């Protein structure tokens, strides 16, 4: 391989030629590496879209379609409006979601949080819930995040069984306090947001 | 132009009475079928809206961030994990603020929890709580970190878009408040973990 290489080059292995050769090899290698990384990134992206995002979109689209077409959305609005449109209501939602027995049930895949998020979004768009409540609502519907996953997450962190035994109730009880607290923080952080949008 | 319009009007007017509304048993069936398929037509419209509105930008953004992560090298934050394991008040923000955020960004949702292996046992539950609290607030700005659970943010953000607003404001505030919340959760869960371990007389020296 190398002999044919030197034969084809006029002047053979001169000092300057060798340096140039090295440079070309280096450039070729690094460009190849970067292109490889970019290509793999694209491949991973398409994989994620097809495996994770599109199935969920299909499922969300079905729910929104049915809710909108049946008029269920309007019925739901009367239920949601007093809860999602005020700070005490949002705190009530977060306390409900963070009850240590309910939170692991509501957690898996964040499916419940996502459905509620989408439904609330349609209510915000319809004007039933003021847009500045979007931020506290994001925290109100999500105090149960990861509550189903504590043993697995701790196992990934190579925790001892004793740590898991303490860790599961510790996180669940902590959410009872930090869940509503997060809503309050988000409420104060949402001042001045989209004030022009609400009619 | 007006002639053709008038003509079509005429034709329509002539056609209208011939097509009666279906009545009777089969009529009810037909109406029901129409209504049933209407549910899914509506859903299809929503799906296409999501597909054209979210997917194109998301694909390009995900590709960019995925490439960036590989080029930087996720193993570099492992060293940070070792530093964050130290005791002392100074390391609290590192342990429950910077490390969770960086690990969720670079390692993304399920794999980021492996970062906990660099910490001592007593910090692991709190660190997990801190990390998992950040997997949704990060999706507003960096959807790659938790691509399977985007609709917590996107669902509510769709309401803002529907009103004609920009979601950037909501995304950045969600991110920042998320950071604050994950820090508070880390500290508070650590406190509870310590209390619970000290109450167990059976466990050997874990209390300390």
Short mmCIF file of N, CA and C in Angstrom, two decimals, chain A residues 11-189:
data_model
loop_
_atom_site.label_atom_id
_atom_site.label_comp_id
_atom_site.label_asym_id
_atom_site.label_seq_id
_atom_site.Cartn_x
_atom_site.Cartn_y
_atom_site.Cartn_z
N UNK A 11 9.02 12.72 -7.00
CA UNK A 11 9.92 13.28 -5.98
C UNK A 11 10.05 12.38 -4.78
N UNK A 12 9.26 11.34 -4.69
CA UNK A 12 9.40 10.37 -3.61
C UNK A 12 9.14 10.97 -2.25
N UNK A 13 9.88 10.52 -1.18
CA UNK A 13 9.65 10.97 0.19
C UNK A 13 10.60 12.10 0.55
N UNK A 14 10.41 13.24 -0.02
CA UNK A 14 11.22 14.40 0.36
C UNK A 14 10.79 14.87 1.73
N UNK A 15 11.62 15.68 2.44
CA UNK A 15 11.30 16.16 3.78
C UNK A 15 10.02 17.00 3.76
N UNK A 16 9.96 17.95 2.83
CA UNK A 16 8.80 18.84 2.75
C UNK A 16 7.56 18.05 2.35
N UNK A 17 7.79 17.11 1.45
CA UNK A 17 6.67 16.29 0.95
C UNK A 17 6.08 15.47 2.09
N UNK A 18 6.97 14.91 2.91
CA UNK A 18 6.50 14.10 4.04
C UNK A 18 5.66 14.92 5.00
N UNK A 19 6.12 16.13 5.27
CA UNK A 19 5.35 17.02 6.17
C UNK A 19 3.98 17.29 5.62
N UNK A 20 3.95 17.57 4.32
CA UNK A 20 2.67 17.87 3.66
C UNK A 20 1.75 16.66 3.74
N UNK A 21 2.36 15.52 3.52
CA UNK A 21 1.61 14.27 3.57
C UNK A 21 0.93 14.10 4.93
N UNK A 22 1.75 14.30 5.98
CA UNK A 22 1.23 14.17 7.34
C UNK A 22 0.06 15.11 7.58
N UNK A 23 0.26 16.34 7.09
CA UNK A 23 -0.78 17.36 7.28
C UNK A 23 -2.07 16.92 6.63
N UNK A 24 -1.92 16.42 5.39
CA UNK A 24 -3.12 16.01 4.65
C UNK A 24 -3.83 14.87 5.38
N UNK A 25 -3.02 13.92 5.87
CA UNK A 25 -3.59 12.79 6.60
C UNK A 25 -4.33 13.28 7.83
N UNK A 26 -3.70 14.23 8.54
CA UNK A 26 -4.30 14.76 9.76
C UNK A 26 -5.64 15.43 9.45
N UNK A 27 -5.62 16.29 8.43
CA UNK A 27 -6.86 17.01 8.06
C UNK A 27 -7.94 16.01 7.68
N UNK A 28 -7.52 15.05 6.84
CA UNK A 28 -8.49 14.06 6.39
C UNK A 28 -9.11 13.31 7.55
N UNK A 29 -8.26 12.93 8.51
CA UNK A 29 -8.76 12.17 9.65
C UNK A 29 -9.74 12.99 10.49
N UNK A 30 -9.33 14.24 10.80
CA UNK A 30 -10.19 15.03 11.70
C UNK A 30 -11.50 15.41 11.02
N UNK A 31 -11.43 15.72 9.72
CA UNK A 31 -12.68 16.04 9.02
C UNK A 31 -13.58 14.82 9.01
N UNK A 32 -12.98 13.66 8.74
CA UNK A 32 -13.75 12.43 8.75
C UNK A 32 -14.42 12.19 10.08
N UNK A 33 -13.66 12.52 11.16
CA UNK A 33 -14.21 12.31 12.50
C UNK A 33 -15.42 13.23 12.74
N UNK A 34 -15.25 14.50 12.39
CA UNK A 34 -16.33 15.46 12.62
C UNK A 34 -17.57 15.08 11.80
N UNK A 35 -17.34 14.71 10.55
CA UNK A 35 -18.48 14.33 9.70
C UNK A 35 -19.17 13.09 10.29
N UNK A 36 -18.34 12.16 10.76
CA UNK A 36 -18.90 10.97 11.39
C UNK A 36 -19.76 11.31 12.58
N UNK A 37 -19.26 12.24 13.41
CA UNK A 37 -20.02 12.65 14.60
C UNK A 37 -21.34 13.30 14.19
N UNK A 38 -21.27 14.20 13.21
CA UNK A 38 -22.49 14.89 12.76
C UNK A 38 -23.50 13.89 12.19
N UNK A 39 -22.98 12.95 11.39
CA UNK A 39 -23.87 11.98 10.79
C UNK A 39 -24.55 11.13 11.86
N UNK A 40 -23.73 10.72 12.84
CA UNK A 40 -24.29 9.90 13.93
C UNK A 40 -25.33 10.71 14.71
N UNK A 41 -25.05 12.01 14.90
CA UNK A 41 -26.00 12.87 15.61
C UNK A 41 -27.33 12.91 14.86
N UNK A 42 -27.26 13.02 13.53
CA UNK A 42 -28.48 13.02 12.73
C UNK A 42 -29.22 11.72 12.86
N UNK A 43 -28.47 10.63 12.84
CA UNK A 43 -29.07 9.32 12.97
C UNK A 43 -29.78 9.17 14.32
N UNK A 44 -29.10 9.61 15.39
CA UNK A 44 -29.70 9.55 16.73
C UNK A 44 -30.96 10.38 16.80
N UNK A 45 -30.91 11.55 16.15
CA UNK A 45 -32.06 12.46 16.19
C UNK A 45 -33.28 11.82 15.55
N UNK A 46 -33.07 11.28 14.33
CA UNK A 46 -34.20 10.67 13.62
C UNK A 46 -34.74 9.49 14.42
N UNK A 47 -33.82 8.75 15.03
CA UNK A 47 -34.22 7.63 15.87
C UNK A 47 -35.10 8.10 17.02
N UNK A 48 -34.67 9.17 17.70
CA UNK A 48 -35.44 9.71 18.82
C UNK A 48 -36.82 10.17 18.35
N UNK A 49 -36.83 10.88 17.22
CA UNK A 49 -38.11 11.41 16.71
C UNK A 49 -39.08 10.25 16.46
N UNK A 50 -38.58 9.22 15.78
CA UNK A 50 -39.48 8.13 15.40
C UNK A 50 -39.87 7.29 16.60
N UNK A 51 -38.91 7.05 17.50
CA UNK A 51 -39.22 6.16 18.62
C UNK A 51 -39.98 6.86 19.74
N UNK A 52 -39.61 8.09 20.05
CA UNK A 52 -40.18 8.72 21.24
C UNK A 52 -41.20 9.81 20.93
N UNK A 53 -40.88 10.67 19.97
CA UNK A 53 -41.68 11.88 19.82
C UNK A 53 -42.93 11.63 18.98
N UNK A 54 -42.76 10.99 17.81
CA UNK A 54 -43.93 10.77 16.94
C UNK A 54 -45.01 9.92 17.60
N UNK A 55 -44.67 8.82 18.28
CA UNK A 55 -45.75 8.05 18.93
C UNK A 55 -46.53 8.90 19.92
N UNK A 56 -45.80 9.73 20.67
CA UNK A 56 -46.51 10.55 21.64
C UNK A 56 -47.37 11.61 20.97
N UNK A 57 -46.86 12.14 19.85
CA UNK A 57 -47.65 13.13 19.11
C UNK A 57 -48.94 12.51 18.61
N UNK A 58 -48.84 11.28 18.11
CA UNK A 58 -50.04 10.60 17.60
C UNK A 58 -51.08 10.47 18.70
N UNK A 59 -50.61 10.09 19.86
CA UNK A 59 -51.47 9.85 21.00
C UNK A 59 -52.10 11.16 21.51
N UNK A 60 -51.26 12.22 21.56
CA UNK A 60 -51.75 13.52 22.00
C UNK A 60 -52.77 14.07 20.99
N UNK A 61 -52.46 13.90 19.69
CA UNK A 61 -53.36 14.42 18.65
C UNK A 61 -54.71 13.74 18.74
N UNK A 62 -54.69 12.43 19.01
CA UNK A 62 -55.96 11.71 19.14
C UNK A 62 -56.78 12.28 20.30
N UNK A 63 -56.12 12.48 21.43
CA UNK A 63 -56.86 12.98 22.60
C UNK A 63 -57.40 14.38 22.36
N UNK A 64 -56.56 15.25 21.81
CA UNK A 64 -57.04 16.62 21.56
C UNK A 64 -58.19 16.60 20.57
N UNK A 65 -58.03 15.78 19.53
CA UNK A 65 -59.09 15.70 18.51
C UNK A 65 -60.42 15.30 19.12
N UNK A 66 -60.40 14.26 19.93
CA UNK A 66 -61.65 13.78 20.54
C UNK A 66 -62.20 14.82 21.51
N UNK A 67 -61.31 15.41 22.30
CA UNK A 67 -61.77 16.40 23.29
C UNK A 67 -62.40 17.60 22.60
N UNK A 68 -61.77 18.03 21.50
CA UNK A 68 -62.30 19.20 20.79
C UNK A 68 -63.60 18.88 20.07
N UNK A 69 -63.63 17.74 19.38
CA UNK A 69 -64.78 17.44 18.52
C UNK A 69 -66.02 17.06 19.34
N UNK A 70 -65.85 16.45 20.49
CA UNK A 70 -67.01 16.04 21.25
C UNK A 70 -67.57 17.14 22.15
N UNK A 71 -66.80 18.23 22.27
CA UNK A 71 -67.26 19.29 23.16
C UNK A 71 -66.91 18.99 24.61
N UNK A 72 -66.16 17.93 24.81
CA UNK A 72 -65.70 17.58 26.15
C UNK A 72 -64.83 18.70 26.73
N UNK A 73 -64.12 19.36 25.81
CA UNK A 73 -63.22 20.43 26.23
C UNK A 73 -63.93 21.53 26.98
N UNK A 74 -65.14 21.89 26.49
CA UNK A 74 -65.89 22.97 27.14
C UNK A 74 -66.37 22.55 28.52
N UNK A 75 -66.78 21.26 28.60
CA UNK A 75 -67.22 20.74 29.90
C UNK A 75 -66.06 20.75 30.88
N UNK A 76 -64.89 20.37 30.35
CA UNK A 76 -63.69 20.31 31.18
C UNK A 76 -63.29 21.70 31.64
N UNK A 77 -63.55 22.68 30.79
CA UNK A 77 -63.12 24.04 31.09
C UNK A 77 -63.74 24.53 32.39
N UNK A 78 -65.03 24.20 32.57
CA UNK A 78 -65.71 24.66 33.78
C UNK A 78 -65.11 24.02 35.02
N UNK A 79 -64.57 22.81 34.82
CA UNK A 79 -63.94 22.09 35.92
C UNK A 79 -62.57 22.69 36.23
N UNK A 80 -61.83 23.00 35.15
CA UNK A 80 -60.43 23.38 35.29
C UNK A 80 -60.28 24.86 35.63
N UNK A 81 -61.18 25.66 35.10
CA UNK A 81 -61.01 27.11 35.18
C UNK A 81 -60.79 27.63 36.60
N UNK A 82 -61.66 27.26 37.55
CA UNK A 82 -61.43 27.81 38.90
C UNK A 82 -60.15 27.28 39.54
N UNK A 83 -59.72 26.07 39.14
CA UNK A 83 -58.50 25.50 39.73
C UNK A 83 -57.25 26.11 39.13
N UNK A 84 -57.19 26.13 37.79
CA UNK A 84 -55.96 26.55 37.12
C UNK A 84 -55.84 28.06 37.03
N UNK A 85 -56.93 28.78 37.29
CA UNK A 85 -56.90 30.22 37.11
C UNK A 85 -56.61 31.00 38.39
N UNK A 86 -56.20 30.30 39.45
CA UNK A 86 -55.90 31.02 40.68
C UNK A 86 -54.77 30.33 41.43
N UNK A 87 -54.07 31.07 42.25
CA UNK A 87 -52.94 30.49 42.98
C UNK A 87 -53.38 29.39 43.95
N UNK A 88 -54.42 29.60 44.77
CA UNK A 88 -54.83 28.51 45.67
C UNK A 88 -55.23 27.25 44.91
N UNK A 89 -55.90 27.43 43.78
CA UNK A 89 -56.30 26.28 42.97
C UNK A 89 -55.09 25.50 42.49
N UNK A 90 -54.07 26.23 42.00
CA UNK A 90 -52.87 25.57 41.50
C UNK A 90 -52.15 24.84 42.63
N UNK A 91 -52.12 25.48 43.82
CA UNK A 91 -51.47 24.83 44.96
C UNK A 91 -52.23 23.55 45.32
N UNK A 92 -53.57 23.63 45.23
CA UNK A 92 -54.37 22.44 45.51
C UNK A 92 -54.02 21.31 44.54
N UNK A 93 -53.87 21.65 43.24
CA UNK A 93 -53.49 20.62 42.26
C UNK A 93 -52.16 20.00 42.65
N UNK A 94 -51.19 20.84 43.03
CA UNK A 94 -49.85 20.32 43.31
C UNK A 94 -49.85 19.47 44.57
N UNK A 95 -50.66 19.86 45.57
CA UNK A 95 -50.72 19.03 46.79
C UNK A 95 -51.32 17.68 46.46
N UNK A 96 -52.39 17.70 45.64
CA UNK A 96 -53.03 16.45 45.24
C UNK A 96 -52.03 15.53 44.53
N UNK A 97 -51.26 16.10 43.58
CA UNK A 97 -50.34 15.28 42.80
C UNK A 97 -49.17 14.78 43.62
N UNK A 98 -48.87 15.45 44.76
CA UNK A 98 -47.67 15.08 45.51
C UNK A 98 -47.99 14.18 46.70
N UNK A 99 -49.26 13.78 46.87
CA UNK A 99 -49.59 12.84 47.95
C UNK A 99 -48.77 11.56 47.75
N UNK A 100 -48.00 11.15 48.77
CA UNK A 100 -47.01 10.08 48.57
C UNK A 100 -47.56 8.78 47.99
N UNK A 101 -48.88 8.54 48.17
CA UNK A 101 -49.42 7.31 47.59
C UNK A 101 -49.76 7.53 46.11
N UNK A 102 -50.21 8.74 45.80
CA UNK A 102 -50.63 9.01 44.42
C UNK A 102 -49.46 9.30 43.50
N UNK A 103 -48.43 9.97 44.03
CA UNK A 103 -47.37 10.46 43.14
C UNK A 103 -46.68 9.34 42.34
N UNK A 104 -46.39 8.16 42.94
CA UNK A 104 -45.78 7.13 42.08
C UNK A 104 -46.74 6.61 41.03
N UNK A 105 -48.06 6.70 41.29
CA UNK A 105 -49.03 6.23 40.30
C UNK A 105 -49.15 7.23 39.15
N UNK A 106 -49.06 8.52 39.49
CA UNK A 106 -49.21 9.55 38.46
C UNK A 106 -47.94 9.73 37.65
N UNK A 107 -46.82 9.22 38.16
CA UNK A 107 -45.53 9.51 37.56
C UNK A 107 -45.22 8.92 36.20
N UNK A 108 -45.46 7.61 35.97
CA UNK A 108 -44.81 6.92 34.85
C UNK A 108 -44.87 7.64 33.51
N UNK A 109 -43.68 7.82 32.94
CA UNK A 109 -43.57 8.44 31.63
C UNK A 109 -44.08 9.85 31.54
N UNK A 110 -44.41 10.44 32.69
CA UNK A 110 -44.97 11.79 32.72
C UNK A 110 -46.22 11.88 31.84
N UNK A 111 -46.89 10.73 31.63
CA UNK A 111 -48.04 10.72 30.71
C UNK A 111 -49.16 11.62 31.23
N UNK A 112 -49.47 11.49 32.53
CA UNK A 112 -50.54 12.30 33.10
C UNK A 112 -50.19 13.79 33.00
N UNK A 113 -48.95 14.11 33.38
CA UNK A 113 -48.54 15.53 33.34
C UNK A 113 -48.64 16.07 31.92
N UNK A 114 -48.29 15.22 30.93
CA UNK A 114 -48.32 15.71 29.55
C UNK A 114 -49.75 15.91 29.07
N UNK A 115 -50.64 14.98 29.42
CA UNK A 115 -52.03 15.13 28.99
C UNK A 115 -52.64 16.38 29.64
N UNK A 116 -52.41 16.52 30.95
CA UNK A 116 -52.96 17.69 31.63
C UNK A 116 -52.35 18.97 31.04
N UNK A 117 -51.05 18.90 30.73
CA UNK A 117 -50.39 20.07 30.12
C UNK A 117 -51.05 20.47 28.82
N UNK A 118 -51.31 19.48 27.97
CA UNK A 118 -51.93 19.77 26.67
C UNK A 118 -53.34 20.32 26.86
N UNK A 119 -54.11 19.73 27.78
CA UNK A 119 -55.48 20.20 28.01
C UNK A 119 -55.47 21.63 28.54
N UNK A 120 -54.55 21.89 29.48
CA UNK A 120 -54.45 23.25 30.02
C UNK A 120 -54.06 24.24 28.93
N UNK A 121 -53.16 23.77 28.04
CA UNK A 121 -52.73 24.63 26.93
C UNK A 121 -53.91 25.06 26.07
N UNK A 122 -54.81 24.11 25.77
CA UNK A 122 -55.97 24.46 24.94
C UNK A 122 -56.87 25.44 25.68
N UNK A 123 -56.90 25.32 27.03
CA UNK A 123 -57.73 26.25 27.82
C UNK A 123 -57.11 27.65 27.84
N UNK A 124 -55.77 27.70 27.90
CA UNK A 124 -55.10 29.00 27.86
C UNK A 124 -55.35 29.67 26.51
N UNK A 125 -55.25 28.87 25.44
CA UNK A 125 -55.48 29.41 24.10
C UNK A 125 -56.91 29.91 23.96
N UNK A 126 -57.86 29.23 24.63
CA UNK A 126 -59.26 29.63 24.52
C UNK A 126 -59.58 30.83 25.40
N UNK A 127 -58.63 31.22 26.25
CA UNK A 127 -58.86 32.39 27.10
C UNK A 127 -59.52 32.09 28.43
N UNK A 128 -59.72 30.81 28.75
CA UNK A 128 -60.34 30.46 30.03
C UNK A 128 -59.37 30.61 31.20
N UNK A 129 -58.10 30.36 30.92
CA UNK A 129 -57.07 30.50 31.94
C UNK A 129 -56.11 31.60 31.49
N UNK A 130 -55.86 32.59 32.37
CA UNK A 130 -54.98 33.69 31.95
C UNK A 130 -53.56 33.19 31.63
N UNK A 131 -52.90 33.77 30.62
CA UNK A 131 -51.60 33.24 30.18
C UNK A 131 -50.51 33.36 31.23
N UNK A 132 -50.62 34.32 32.17
CA UNK A 132 -49.54 34.43 33.15
C UNK A 132 -49.54 33.27 34.12
N UNK A 133 -50.63 32.45 34.12
CA UNK A 133 -50.65 31.27 34.98
C UNK A 133 -49.96 30.08 34.33
N UNK A 134 -49.44 30.27 33.11
CA UNK A 134 -48.77 29.16 32.43
C UNK A 134 -47.58 28.66 33.24
N UNK A 135 -46.79 29.58 33.79
CA UNK A 135 -45.59 29.17 34.52
C UNK A 135 -45.91 28.44 35.82
N UNK A 136 -46.73 28.99 36.72
CA UNK A 136 -47.06 28.21 37.92
C UNK A 136 -47.77 26.90 37.58
N UNK A 137 -48.56 26.91 36.50
CA UNK A 137 -49.26 25.67 36.13
C UNK A 137 -48.27 24.58 35.75
N UNK A 138 -47.17 24.97 35.09
CA UNK A 138 -46.16 23.99 34.71
C UNK A 138 -45.64 23.24 35.93
N UNK A 139 -45.53 23.96 37.05
CA UNK A 139 -45.04 23.30 38.26
C UNK A 139 -46.17 22.61 39.02
N UNK A 140 -47.37 23.15 38.91
CA UNK A 140 -48.50 22.56 39.63
C UNK A 140 -48.83 21.17 39.12
N UNK A 141 -48.68 20.94 37.82
CA UNK A 141 -49.06 19.64 37.27
C UNK A 141 -47.91 18.64 37.35
N UNK A 142 -46.79 19.03 37.93
CA UNK A 142 -45.60 18.18 37.83
C UNK A 142 -44.87 17.90 39.14
N UNK A 143 -45.49 17.96 40.31
CA UNK A 143 -44.71 17.66 41.52
C UNK A 143 -44.40 16.17 41.65
N UNK A 144 -45.05 15.34 40.84
CA UNK A 144 -44.85 13.90 40.95
C UNK A 144 -43.73 13.42 40.03
N UNK A 145 -43.02 14.34 39.39
CA UNK A 145 -42.01 13.95 38.40
C UNK A 145 -40.98 13.00 39.00
N UNK A 146 -40.82 11.83 38.36
CA UNK A 146 -39.81 10.88 38.78
C UNK A 146 -40.13 10.10 40.02
N UNK A 147 -41.32 10.27 40.61
CA UNK A 147 -41.65 9.56 41.84
C UNK A 147 -41.80 8.06 41.61
N UNK A 148 -42.07 7.66 40.37
CA UNK A 148 -42.20 6.24 40.06
C UNK A 148 -40.84 5.60 39.83
N UNK A 149 -39.83 6.43 39.67
CA UNK A 149 -38.55 6.00 39.12
C UNK A 149 -37.45 5.98 40.16
N UNK A 150 -37.81 6.28 41.44
CA UNK A 150 -36.76 6.47 42.46
C UNK A 150 -35.87 5.23 42.61
N UNK A 151 -36.44 4.01 42.78
CA UNK A 151 -35.55 2.86 42.93
C UNK A 151 -34.64 2.64 41.72
N UNK A 152 -35.19 2.84 40.52
CA UNK A 152 -34.39 2.64 39.31
C UNK A 152 -33.30 3.70 39.22
N UNK A 153 -33.69 4.95 39.48
CA UNK A 153 -32.72 6.04 39.41
C UNK A 153 -31.60 5.84 40.41
N UNK A 154 -31.95 5.39 41.61
CA UNK A 154 -30.93 5.16 42.62
C UNK A 154 -30.08 3.95 42.25
N UNK A 155 -30.67 2.96 41.60
CA UNK A 155 -29.90 1.81 41.15
C UNK A 155 -28.90 2.23 40.09
N UNK A 156 -29.30 3.14 39.22
CA UNK A 156 -28.37 3.66 38.20
C UNK A 156 -27.21 4.39 38.86
N UNK A 157 -27.48 4.99 40.03
CA UNK A 157 -26.44 5.68 40.77
C UNK A 157 -25.67 4.71 41.67
N UNK A 158 -25.89 3.42 41.50
CA UNK A 158 -25.21 2.37 42.25
C UNK A 158 -25.38 2.53 43.76
N UNK A 159 -26.62 2.83 44.18
CA UNK A 159 -26.89 3.02 45.60
C UNK A 159 -27.08 1.67 46.28
N UNK A 160 -26.75 1.63 47.58
CA UNK A 160 -26.97 0.42 48.38
C UNK A 160 -28.47 0.24 48.63
N UNK A 161 -28.91 -0.99 48.91
CA UNK A 161 -30.34 -1.22 49.21
C UNK A 161 -30.83 -0.38 50.38
N UNK A 162 -29.96 -0.13 51.38
CA UNK A 162 -30.39 0.68 52.53
C UNK A 162 -30.70 2.11 52.09
N UNK A 163 -29.88 2.61 51.17
CA UNK A 163 -30.11 3.97 50.66
C UNK A 163 -31.45 4.06 49.96
N UNK A 164 -31.78 3.02 49.18
CA UNK A 164 -33.06 3.02 48.46
C UNK A 164 -34.20 3.00 49.48
N UNK A 165 -34.02 2.22 50.54
CA UNK A 165 -35.05 2.10 51.56
C UNK A 165 -35.37 3.45 52.20
N UNK A 166 -34.34 4.23 52.43
CA UNK A 166 -34.53 5.56 53.02
C UNK A 166 -34.91 6.56 51.94
N UNK A 167 -34.31 6.40 50.77
CA UNK A 167 -34.45 7.41 49.73
C UNK A 167 -35.85 7.54 49.18
N UNK A 168 -36.55 6.40 49.01
CA UNK A 168 -37.89 6.46 48.42
C UNK A 168 -38.84 7.30 49.27
N UNK A 169 -39.00 6.99 50.59
CA UNK A 169 -39.88 7.85 51.38
C UNK A 169 -39.35 9.28 51.52
N UNK A 170 -38.04 9.43 51.58
CA UNK A 170 -37.48 10.79 51.74
C UNK A 170 -37.89 11.68 50.57
N UNK A 171 -37.76 11.16 49.35
CA UNK A 171 -38.12 11.97 48.18
C UNK A 171 -39.63 12.21 48.16
N UNK A 172 -40.41 11.16 48.45
CA UNK A 172 -41.87 11.30 48.39
C UNK A 172 -42.38 12.33 49.40
N UNK A 173 -41.82 12.29 50.62
CA UNK A 173 -42.27 13.27 51.63
C UNK A 173 -41.78 14.67 51.30
N UNK A 174 -40.57 14.73 50.76
CA UNK A 174 -40.02 16.04 50.39
C UNK A 174 -40.91 16.74 49.36
N UNK A 175 -41.50 15.94 48.45
CA UNK A 175 -42.34 16.54 47.40
C UNK A 175 -43.58 17.22 47.97
N UNK A 176 -44.09 16.69 49.10
CA UNK A 176 -45.27 17.28 49.73
C UNK A 176 -45.03 18.75 50.06
N UNK A 177 -43.79 19.07 50.41
CA UNK A 177 -43.46 20.45 50.76
C UNK A 177 -42.96 21.23 49.54
N UNK A 178 -42.02 20.61 48.79
CA UNK A 178 -41.40 21.36 47.70
C UNK A 178 -42.32 21.50 46.50
N UNK A 179 -43.32 20.61 46.36
CA UNK A 179 -44.25 20.73 45.24
C UNK A 179 -45.03 22.04 45.28
N UNK A 180 -45.80 22.25 46.38
CA UNK A 180 -46.52 23.53 46.48
C UNK A 180 -45.59 24.74 46.53
N UNK A 181 -44.43 24.57 47.17
CA UNK A 181 -43.46 25.67 47.24
C UNK A 181 -43.02 26.11 45.84
N UNK A 182 -42.81 25.11 44.98
CA UNK A 182 -42.40 25.41 43.60
C UNK A 182 -43.48 26.23 42.89
N UNK A 183 -44.75 25.91 43.15
CA UNK A 183 -45.85 26.66 42.52
C UNK A 183 -45.80 28.12 42.97
N UNK A 184 -45.57 28.32 44.28
CA UNK A 184 -45.53 29.69 44.80
C UNK A 184 -44.37 30.46 44.18
N UNK A 185 -43.19 29.82 44.12
CA UNK A 185 -42.03 30.48 43.52
C UNK A 185 -42.33 30.85 42.07
N UNK A 186 -42.91 29.88 41.33
CA UNK A 186 -43.21 30.12 39.93
C UNK A 186 -44.24 31.23 39.77
N UNK A 187 -45.19 31.30 40.73
CA UNK A 187 -46.21 32.34 40.67
C UNK A 187 -45.56 33.72 40.75
N UNK A 188 -44.62 33.87 41.71
CA UNK A 188 -43.97 35.17 41.85
C UNK A 188 -43.01 35.44 40.70
N UNK A 189 -42.47 34.38 40.11
CA UNK A 189 -41.56 34.56 38.97
C UNK A 189 -42.31 34.89 37.69
#
